[in-house]
Coordinates of C-alpha atoms in Angstrom, one line a residue:
Chain A
M285 CA -13.6 13.8 15.2
L286 CA -14.0 14.4 11.5
E287 CA -15.2 18.1 10.8
L288 CA -16.0 19.6 7.6
K289 CA -16.3 23.3 7.9
E290 CA -18.0 25.5 5.2
I291 CA -17.1 23.4 2.2
T292 CA -17.2 24.7 -1.4
K293 CA -16.7 22.7 -4.1
I294 CA -17.0 24.2 -7.7
I295 CA -16.2 22.0 -10.8
G296 CA -16.0 23.8 -13.9
D297 CA -18.8 26.3 -13.7
K298 CA -20.9 24.0 -11.7
I299 CA -21.2 24.4 -7.8
I300 CA -21.5 20.8 -6.7
L301 CA -21.3 21.5 -2.9
R302 CA -22.4 25.2 -1.3
N303 CA -21.2 25.9 2.5
F304 CA -21.4 22.4 3.5
S305 CA -20.4 21.6 7.3
L306 CA -20.8 18.5 9.2
A307 CA -18.8 17.2 12.4
L308 CA -18.6 13.4 13.0
A309 CA -18.0 12.3 16.7
P310 CA -16.3 8.9 17.4
G311 CA -19.0 6.1 17.3
E312 CA -21.5 8.3 15.8
S313 CA -23.4 7.0 12.8
V314 CA -24.8 9.6 10.1
A315 CA -26.3 8.8 6.8
V316 CA -26.4 11.4 4.1
I317 CA -29.2 10.8 1.6
G318 CA -30.6 12.8 -1.5
P319 CA -31.5 12.6 -5.1
N320 CA -28.9 11.6 -7.8
G321 CA -26.6 14.7 -8.4
A322 CA -27.0 16.2 -5.0
G323 CA -23.3 16.0 -4.4
K324 CA -23.0 13.3 -1.9
S325 CA -20.5 11.3 -3.6
T326 CA -18.4 14.4 -4.0
F327 CA -18.7 14.9 -0.6
F328 CA -17.0 11.5 0.2
K329 CA -14.3 11.9 -2.2
L330 CA -13.8 15.5 -0.4
A331 CA -13.6 13.7 3.0
A332 CA -11.6 10.7 1.6
G333 CA -9.0 13.3 0.6
L334 CA -9.6 12.5 -3.4
M335 CA -10.5 16.0 -4.2
Q336 CA -9.5 19.4 -2.4
P337 CA -12.5 21.8 -1.7
T338 CA -12.4 25.1 -3.7
S339 CA -13.0 26.6 -0.2
G340 CA -13.5 25.8 3.4
E341 CA -11.6 23.1 5.5
I342 CA -11.6 19.4 6.3
L343 CA -10.1 18.4 9.7
L344 CA -9.5 15.0 11.1
N345 CA -8.7 15.2 15.1
G346 CA -8.0 18.8 14.6
E347 CA -5.6 18.4 11.6
Q348 CA -6.1 19.4 8.3
I349 CA -6.4 16.8 5.5
K350 CA -4.0 17.5 2.6
K351 CA -2.7 15.5 -0.3
K352 CA 0.6 14.7 1.9
T353 CA -1.4 13.5 5.2
H354 CA -0.8 9.9 4.6
L355 CA -1.2 9.0 8.5
L356 CA -4.5 10.5 8.3
K357 CA -5.5 8.7 5.1
K358 CA -4.8 5.5 7.1
R359 CA -7.4 6.3 9.8
I360 CA -10.2 6.5 6.8
G361 CA -11.7 3.5 5.3
Y362 CA -13.4 4.5 2.0
L363 CA -15.8 2.2 0.1
G364 CA -16.8 3.8 -3.2
H365 CA -19.1 3.0 -5.9
E366 CA -16.3 0.3 -7.3
S367 CA -14.7 -2.3 -5.3
F368 CA -11.1 -1.1 -6.1
L369 CA -10.1 -4.8 -6.3
Y370 CA -7.8 -6.7 -8.8
S371 CA -9.7 -9.2 -10.7
A372 CA -6.8 -11.6 -11.5
L373 CA -5.9 -11.9 -7.9
T374 CA -7.6 -14.0 -5.1
P375 CA -9.7 -12.5 -2.3
L376 CA -6.4 -13.2 0.1
E377 CA -4.1 -11.6 -2.4
N378 CA -6.2 -8.5 -2.8
L379 CA -6.5 -8.3 0.9
R380 CA -2.8 -8.7 1.4
F381 CA -2.1 -5.9 -1.3
Y382 CA -4.1 -3.4 0.5
G383 CA -2.9 -4.8 4.0
K384 CA 0.8 -4.0 3.2
L385 CA 0.1 -0.4 1.6
Y386 CA -1.7 0.5 4.7
K387 CA 1.2 -1.1 6.9
V388 CA -1.5 -3.8 8.8
K389 CA 0.0 -6.0 10.9
N390 CA -0.8 -9.8 11.0
I391 CA -2.1 -9.4 7.6
E392 CA -2.9 -13.2 7.0
E393 CA -4.4 -13.6 10.3
K394 CA -6.7 -10.6 9.8
G395 CA -7.4 -11.5 6.1
M396 CA -8.7 -14.9 7.0
E397 CA -10.7 -13.4 9.8
L398 CA -12.6 -11.0 7.5
L399 CA -13.1 -13.3 5.0
K400 CA -14.7 -15.7 7.3
A401 CA -16.6 -12.5 8.5
V402 CA -18.1 -11.8 5.0
G403 CA -18.6 -15.3 4.1
L404 CA -15.9 -15.8 1.7
H405 CA -13.3 -18.2 3.3
Y406 CA -14.2 -21.0 0.9
F407 CA -13.3 -18.8 -2.0
K408 CA -10.1 -17.5 -0.8
D409 CA -8.0 -19.1 -3.4
I410 CA -10.2 -18.3 -6.4
P411 CA -9.6 -15.1 -8.8
I412 CA -12.3 -12.8 -8.0
R413 CA -13.0 -12.4 -11.6
S414 CA -15.6 -15.3 -11.4
F415 CA -17.5 -13.7 -8.4
S416 CA -20.9 -12.4 -8.4
R417 CA -21.5 -8.3 -7.6
G418 CA -22.7 -9.5 -4.2
M419 CA -19.3 -11.3 -3.6
I420 CA -17.1 -8.7 -4.7
Q421 CA -19.1 -6.3 -2.8
R422 CA -18.4 -8.5 0.6
L423 CA -14.8 -8.3 -0.2
A424 CA -14.8 -4.6 -0.6
I425 CA -16.1 -4.5 2.8
A426 CA -13.4 -6.9 4.0
R427 CA -10.7 -4.8 2.5
V428 CA -12.3 -1.3 4.1
L429 CA -12.6 -3.3 7.4
L430 CA -8.9 -4.8 7.2
T431 CA -7.2 -1.5 7.9
E432 CA -9.2 -0.7 11.2
P433 CA -10.1 2.9 10.3
D434 CA -11.5 5.2 13.0
F435 CA -13.9 6.8 10.3
L436 CA -15.8 4.5 7.8
L437 CA -17.1 6.2 4.7
L438 CA -19.6 4.0 3.1
D439 CA -21.0 4.7 -0.4
E440 CA -24.3 2.6 -1.1
P441 CA -22.6 -0.4 0.6
H442 CA -25.7 -2.5 0.5
T443 CA -25.6 -2.6 -3.4
G444 CA -26.0 -5.9 -4.9
L445 CA -26.1 -7.6 -1.4
D446 CA -28.6 -10.4 -0.8
Q447 CA -30.5 -10.4 2.3
E448 CA -28.3 -12.4 4.2
A449 CA -25.4 -10.3 3.5
V450 CA -27.3 -7.0 4.3
S451 CA -27.8 -8.4 7.6
L452 CA -24.3 -9.4 8.1
L453 CA -22.9 -5.8 6.7
N454 CA -25.5 -4.2 9.3
L455 CA -24.1 -6.3 12.0
L456 CA -20.5 -5.5 11.0
I457 CA -21.2 -2.0 11.3
K458 CA -23.1 -2.0 14.1
E459 CA -20.1 -3.8 15.7
R460 CA -17.3 -1.2 14.7
Q461 CA -19.9 1.4 15.8
E462 CA -19.7 0.0 19.3
K463 CA -15.8 -0.1 19.1
G464 CA -16.1 3.8 18.5
I465 CA -15.6 4.1 14.9
A466 CA -17.8 6.4 13.5
I467 CA -19.9 5.8 10.3
L468 CA -20.8 7.7 7.4
L469 CA -23.1 6.4 5.1
I470 CA -24.4 7.4 1.6
S471 CA -27.8 5.1 0.7
H472 CA -30.7 5.4 -1.1
D473 CA -32.0 2.2 0.8
F474 CA -33.8 4.0 3.7
E475 CA -34.8 0.9 5.2
Q476 CA -31.0 0.2 5.9
V477 CA -30.5 4.1 6.7
I478 CA -33.1 3.7 9.5
Q479 CA -31.5 0.5 10.9
V480 CA -28.0 1.3 10.8
C481 CA -27.8 5.1 11.4
E482 CA -28.6 7.4 14.3
R483 CA -28.4 10.8 12.4
V484 CA -29.4 11.6 8.9
L485 CA -28.5 14.7 6.6
I486 CA -30.7 15.2 3.3
L487 CA -28.4 16.9 0.9
N488 CA -30.2 18.5 -2.2
K489 CA -28.5 20.7 -5.0
G490 CA -25.4 20.7 -3.0
R491 CA -27.0 22.2 0.0
V492 CA -28.0 20.6 3.5
V493 CA -31.7 21.0 3.6
E494 CA -32.3 18.8 6.7
D495 CA -30.2 17.4 9.4
K496 CA -32.1 15.4 12.3
S497 CA -31.9 12.2 14.6
I498 CA -33.6 9.2 13.3
D499 CA -36.5 8.3 15.3
H500 CA -36.1 4.1 14.9
Q501 CA -39.7 3.6 16.5
R502 CA -41.6 5.7 13.7
G503 CA -40.7 3.2 10.9
L504 CA -40.1 3.8 7.3
M505 CA -43.1 5.5 6.0
P506 CA -43.1 9.0 7.9
F507 CA -39.4 8.7 6.9
K508 CA -40.0 8.5 3.2
N509 CA -42.7 11.2 3.7
W510 CA -40.4 13.4 5.6
Y511 CA -37.8 13.0 2.7
E512 CA -40.1 13.7 -0.1
A513 CA -41.1 16.9 1.5
A514 CA -37.7 18.0 2.2
V515 CA -36.6 17.3 -1.1
S516 CA -39.5 18.9 -2.9
G517 CA -39.2 21.9 -0.4
K518 CA -42.8 21.7 0.7
Chain B
M709 CA 12.5 7.3 0.7
K710 CA 12.6 4.0 2.4
I711 CA 8.7 3.9 2.7
I712 CA 8.1 5.0 -0.8
L713 CA 10.4 2.3 -2.1
A714 CA 8.7 -0.3 -0.1
D715 CA 5.3 0.8 -1.2
A716 CA 6.8 1.1 -4.8
L717 CA 7.9 -2.9 -4.6
T718 CA 4.2 -3.8 -3.1
I719 CA 2.6 -2.4 -6.2
A720 CA 5.2 -3.8 -9.0
A721 CA 5.0 -7.1 -7.2
K722 CA 1.1 -6.8 -7.3
D723 CA 1.3 -5.9 -10.9
L724 CA 3.6 -8.8 -11.9
R725 CA 1.5 -11.2 -9.9
N726 CA -1.4 -9.8 -11.7
E727 CA 0.5 -10.5 -15.0
L728 CA 1.8 -13.7 -14.3
K729 CA -1.8 -14.9 -13.7
S730 CA -3.4 -13.4 -17.0
K731 CA -0.3 -13.3 -19.1
Q732 CA -2.3 -11.1 -21.2
T733 CA 0.4 -8.1 -21.8
S734 CA 3.3 -10.2 -21.6
G735 CA 1.9 -12.8 -24.2
M736 CA 1.1 -10.2 -26.6
M737 CA 4.6 -8.5 -26.3
I738 CA 6.5 -11.7 -26.7
I739 CA 4.1 -12.6 -29.7
F740 CA 4.6 -9.1 -31.5
S741 CA 8.5 -9.0 -31.0
S742 CA 8.5 -12.5 -32.4
L743 CA 6.5 -11.5 -35.5
V744 CA 8.5 -8.4 -36.2
I745 CA 11.7 -10.3 -36.0
L746 CA 10.2 -13.1 -38.4
I747 CA 8.7 -10.3 -41.0
F748 CA 12.3 -8.5 -41.2
S749 CA 14.2 -11.8 -41.7
F750 CA 11.9 -12.4 -44.8
A751 CA 12.2 -9.0 -45.7
F752 CA 15.8 -8.9 -45.7
D753 CA 18.4 -11.4 -46.7
P754 CA 20.0 -12.6 -43.7
T755 CA 23.2 -13.8 -45.4
N756 CA 23.8 -10.3 -47.0
N757 CA 26.5 -8.8 -44.8
T758 CA 25.2 -5.3 -45.1
V759 CA 22.0 -6.6 -43.5
K760 CA 23.8 -6.7 -40.2
A761 CA 23.9 -2.9 -40.2
I762 CA 20.1 -2.9 -39.4
I763 CA 20.5 -5.2 -36.3
P764 CA 20.9 -2.2 -33.8
G765 CA 17.9 -0.3 -35.0
L766 CA 15.9 -3.6 -34.9
I767 CA 16.9 -4.0 -31.6
W768 CA 15.2 -0.8 -30.4
V769 CA 12.3 -1.2 -32.9
I770 CA 11.3 -4.3 -31.2
T771 CA 11.9 -2.8 -27.7
I772 CA 9.8 0.2 -28.3
F773 CA 6.9 -1.0 -30.0
S774 CA 6.5 -4.3 -27.9
G775 CA 7.0 -1.9 -25.1
L776 CA 4.2 0.3 -26.0
L777 CA 2.1 -2.7 -25.6
G778 CA 2.7 -3.0 -22.2
L779 CA 2.8 0.8 -21.3
N780 CA -0.6 1.2 -22.8
R781 CA -2.0 -1.7 -20.1
S782 CA -0.2 -0.5 -17.2
F783 CA -2.8 2.4 -16.3
I784 CA -5.8 1.0 -18.0
S785 CA -5.7 -2.3 -16.0
E786 CA -6.0 0.3 -13.1
Q787 CA -9.2 1.4 -14.3
E788 CA -11.2 -1.9 -13.9
N789 CA -13.0 -1.7 -10.7
D790 CA -11.5 1.8 -10.4
S791 CA -8.5 0.3 -8.5
L792 CA -6.5 3.6 -9.0
T793 CA -8.8 5.3 -6.6
G794 CA -8.1 2.6 -4.2
L795 CA -4.5 3.4 -4.7
K796 CA -4.8 7.0 -4.3
V797 CA -6.9 6.9 -1.1
A798 CA -4.1 4.6 0.4
P799 CA -1.7 6.1 2.6
I800 CA 1.0 6.2 0.2
D801 CA 3.2 8.8 -1.5
P802 CA 1.8 9.1 -5.2
S803 CA 5.4 8.6 -6.6
S804 CA 5.5 5.3 -5.0
I805 CA 2.8 4.4 -7.7
F806 CA 4.7 5.9 -10.4
L807 CA 8.0 4.0 -9.4
G808 CA 6.0 0.6 -8.6
K809 CA 4.7 1.0 -12.4
V810 CA 8.2 1.7 -13.3
V811 CA 9.8 -1.3 -12.0
A812 CA 6.8 -3.8 -13.3
N813 CA 7.0 -2.4 -16.8
L814 CA 11.0 -2.2 -16.7
V815 CA 10.9 -6.1 -15.7
L816 CA 8.1 -7.1 -18.4
V817 CA 10.3 -5.4 -21.1
T818 CA 13.6 -6.7 -20.0
I819 CA 12.0 -10.3 -20.2
V820 CA 10.9 -9.5 -23.6
Q821 CA 14.4 -8.5 -24.7
M822 CA 16.0 -11.3 -23.2
L823 CA 13.9 -13.6 -25.3
S824 CA 13.6 -11.4 -28.5
I825 CA 17.4 -10.3 -28.9
P826 CA 18.8 -13.9 -28.9
I827 CA 15.8 -14.9 -31.4
L828 CA 17.1 -11.7 -33.7
F829 CA 20.6 -12.7 -33.5
L830 CA 19.8 -16.4 -34.5
L831 CA 17.3 -15.6 -37.4
F832 CA 19.7 -12.9 -38.8
D833 CA 22.8 -15.6 -38.3
Y834 CA 24.4 -12.5 -36.2
K835 CA 27.4 -13.9 -34.0
F836 CA 27.7 -11.8 -31.0
H837 CA 31.7 -10.7 -30.9
G838 CA 31.3 -7.4 -29.0
D839 CA 31.7 -6.4 -25.3
L840 CA 28.7 -8.1 -23.6
I841 CA 28.9 -5.9 -20.6
W842 CA 28.8 -2.6 -22.4
F843 CA 26.0 -4.2 -24.8
L844 CA 24.1 -5.0 -21.5
L845 CA 24.5 -1.3 -19.9
I846 CA 23.8 0.4 -23.1
V847 CA 20.3 -1.7 -23.4
L848 CA 19.7 -1.5 -19.7
T849 CA 20.3 2.6 -19.8
A850 CA 18.2 3.2 -22.8
T851 CA 15.5 0.7 -21.6
I852 CA 15.0 2.5 -18.3
G853 CA 14.8 5.8 -20.0
F854 CA 12.3 4.7 -22.3
I855 CA 10.1 3.0 -19.4
V856 CA 10.4 6.2 -17.0
I857 CA 9.2 8.5 -19.6
G858 CA 6.7 5.9 -21.3
T859 CA 5.1 5.2 -17.6
F860 CA 4.5 8.8 -17.1
L861 CA 3.0 9.5 -20.4
A862 CA 0.9 6.2 -20.0
A863 CA -0.6 7.6 -17.0
L864 CA -1.3 10.8 -18.6
A865 CA -2.9 9.1 -21.6
A866 CA -5.0 6.5 -19.5
N867 CA -8.0 9.1 -19.0
A868 CA -8.1 10.1 -22.7
K869 CA -10.6 8.5 -25.1
N870 CA -8.1 7.0 -27.5
S871 CA -5.0 6.3 -25.0
E872 CA -4.0 3.5 -27.1
M873 CA -3.3 5.9 -30.0
L874 CA -2.2 9.0 -27.9
L875 CA 0.8 7.2 -26.1
P876 CA 2.9 6.5 -29.2
V877 CA 1.9 10.2 -30.5
L878 CA 3.3 11.6 -27.4
L879 CA 6.0 9.1 -26.6
L880 CA 7.7 8.8 -29.8
P881 CA 8.9 12.4 -30.2
L882 CA 10.3 12.7 -27.0
L883 CA 12.3 9.5 -27.2
S884 CA 14.1 10.7 -30.2
P885 CA 17.0 11.8 -28.4
L886 CA 17.3 8.7 -26.4
M887 CA 17.0 6.3 -29.3
I888 CA 19.5 8.2 -31.6
G889 CA 22.0 7.7 -28.6
A890 CA 20.9 3.9 -28.1
V891 CA 20.8 2.9 -31.7
Q892 CA 24.5 4.7 -32.1
A893 CA 26.0 3.1 -29.0
T894 CA 24.5 -0.3 -29.6
K895 CA 26.1 -0.3 -33.4
I896 CA 29.5 0.8 -31.8
V897 CA 29.6 -2.1 -29.4
L898 CA 28.1 -4.6 -32.0
E899 CA 30.6 -3.5 -34.6
Q900 CA 33.5 -3.5 -32.1
E901 CA 34.5 0.3 -32.9
G902 CA 36.2 2.5 -30.1
I903 CA 34.2 2.2 -27.0
T904 CA 35.0 5.7 -26.0
D905 CA 32.6 6.8 -28.6
A906 CA 29.9 4.7 -27.1
I907 CA 30.6 5.9 -23.6
S908 CA 29.7 9.4 -25.0
W909 CA 26.4 8.2 -26.1
L910 CA 26.0 6.2 -22.7
Q911 CA 26.5 9.5 -20.8
L912 CA 23.8 11.2 -22.8
M913 CA 21.4 8.3 -22.3
A914 CA 22.4 8.5 -18.6
A915 CA 21.7 12.6 -18.5
Y916 CA 18.3 11.8 -20.3
D917 CA 17.3 9.2 -17.8
L918 CA 18.3 11.1 -14.9
L919 CA 16.5 14.4 -16.2
F920 CA 13.3 12.8 -17.1
F921 CA 13.2 10.6 -13.9
A922 CA 13.3 13.5 -11.6
A923 CA 10.7 15.4 -13.7
C924 CA 8.6 12.6 -14.0
F925 CA 8.8 11.6 -10.3
F926 CA 8.0 15.0 -9.2
L927 CA 5.1 15.6 -11.4
F928 CA 3.3 12.3 -11.1
E929 CA 1.6 13.5 -8.0
Y930 CA -0.1 16.5 -9.9
L931 CA -0.9 14.0 -12.7
M932 CA -2.7 11.7 -10.2
E933 CA -4.5 14.7 -8.7
G934 CA -5.9 15.8 -12.1
S935 CA -6.8 12.4 -13.0

């Protein structure tokens, strides 16, 4: 269970997050949506241990996430805006490097399996500097999945992916969710949010303004209307 | 500590593999040091015996200025694709990032020294008669000190707008005591003067290395947190 309790984050004189609370149970998939500058990425950085909250606490299975909690960090897979990959290295070398840092066993085998899963096994020996944005995103997804985390924090994972890759990513997320992995997703793509997640939070000006379960039967338009009403405060 | 060392070696191996493939930094460092030697060999008459007196200083001019090129790149290269954040979210101690970078930079600078010092001796028609073991020990001790403080300041400067300009401004004043010791000790060994004087300088450099290593090792975590 990942719990954020009464989190407030102030950077300079600006309040980025105000009394933000969230509990994420194993196997649950929650989307965090909201306008630009709402504090979504800051919330992810706090959950990944990249930042410390100004007040409040973040608990992972009851233990507080601090700077030194390496074992807890191992259980979180963080896919950020950037890929965190090295351009001069091949896909397999990148996965091998991160696998070693995360102390993954059978790196070669798992690396090859994941490259096949994301459709990059034919490119395993080519430096990624020649890859397209979508191919790099596929590899970044493989990097996050390699470490077999209990919690997946995905910050706009569908960016740059073609339709085939989007379906593939959604399938991979669903498979992980069925295995009990909790998913936290930031996205502006409401179609994917409806497909992947069961619950959605709307974050606006650092505050949670809505928190509800997604009704998959209702479709995209009612969801968009609900979002616009929540953000505009009507 | 074992885990920190293992993670540091993983990071160093990644940096060196990256460098082996791109040859961006090492190529620049070797070209730069060769040009410095060539220009100095034209500027001074190598047949004049008094010119030999500048060789100890030249060894360190080449090391520091070519090393600066490598140090500048060591953290800036991590900004591409925000890889430094990838390291920060990984379950590793931040000091292993520092140690890994120190090892990778040390290997690069040592390779440049192994190529440039013999070329320097050759172009200045200098025949080495000193004690090779003491000479290597002095070069290694001073280089370690330079790389330790240089790597720390490179991480500090990497977030600044003009990091290439900021690093030498921060680093060179801090290096002064180490470089005075390095030049003096190198001169003593090359001119085959009493080794006891060189040992005093070596002790000073070793103390500098230890002091700055401890400070940088423990402060690096705070540096990463702020970046």
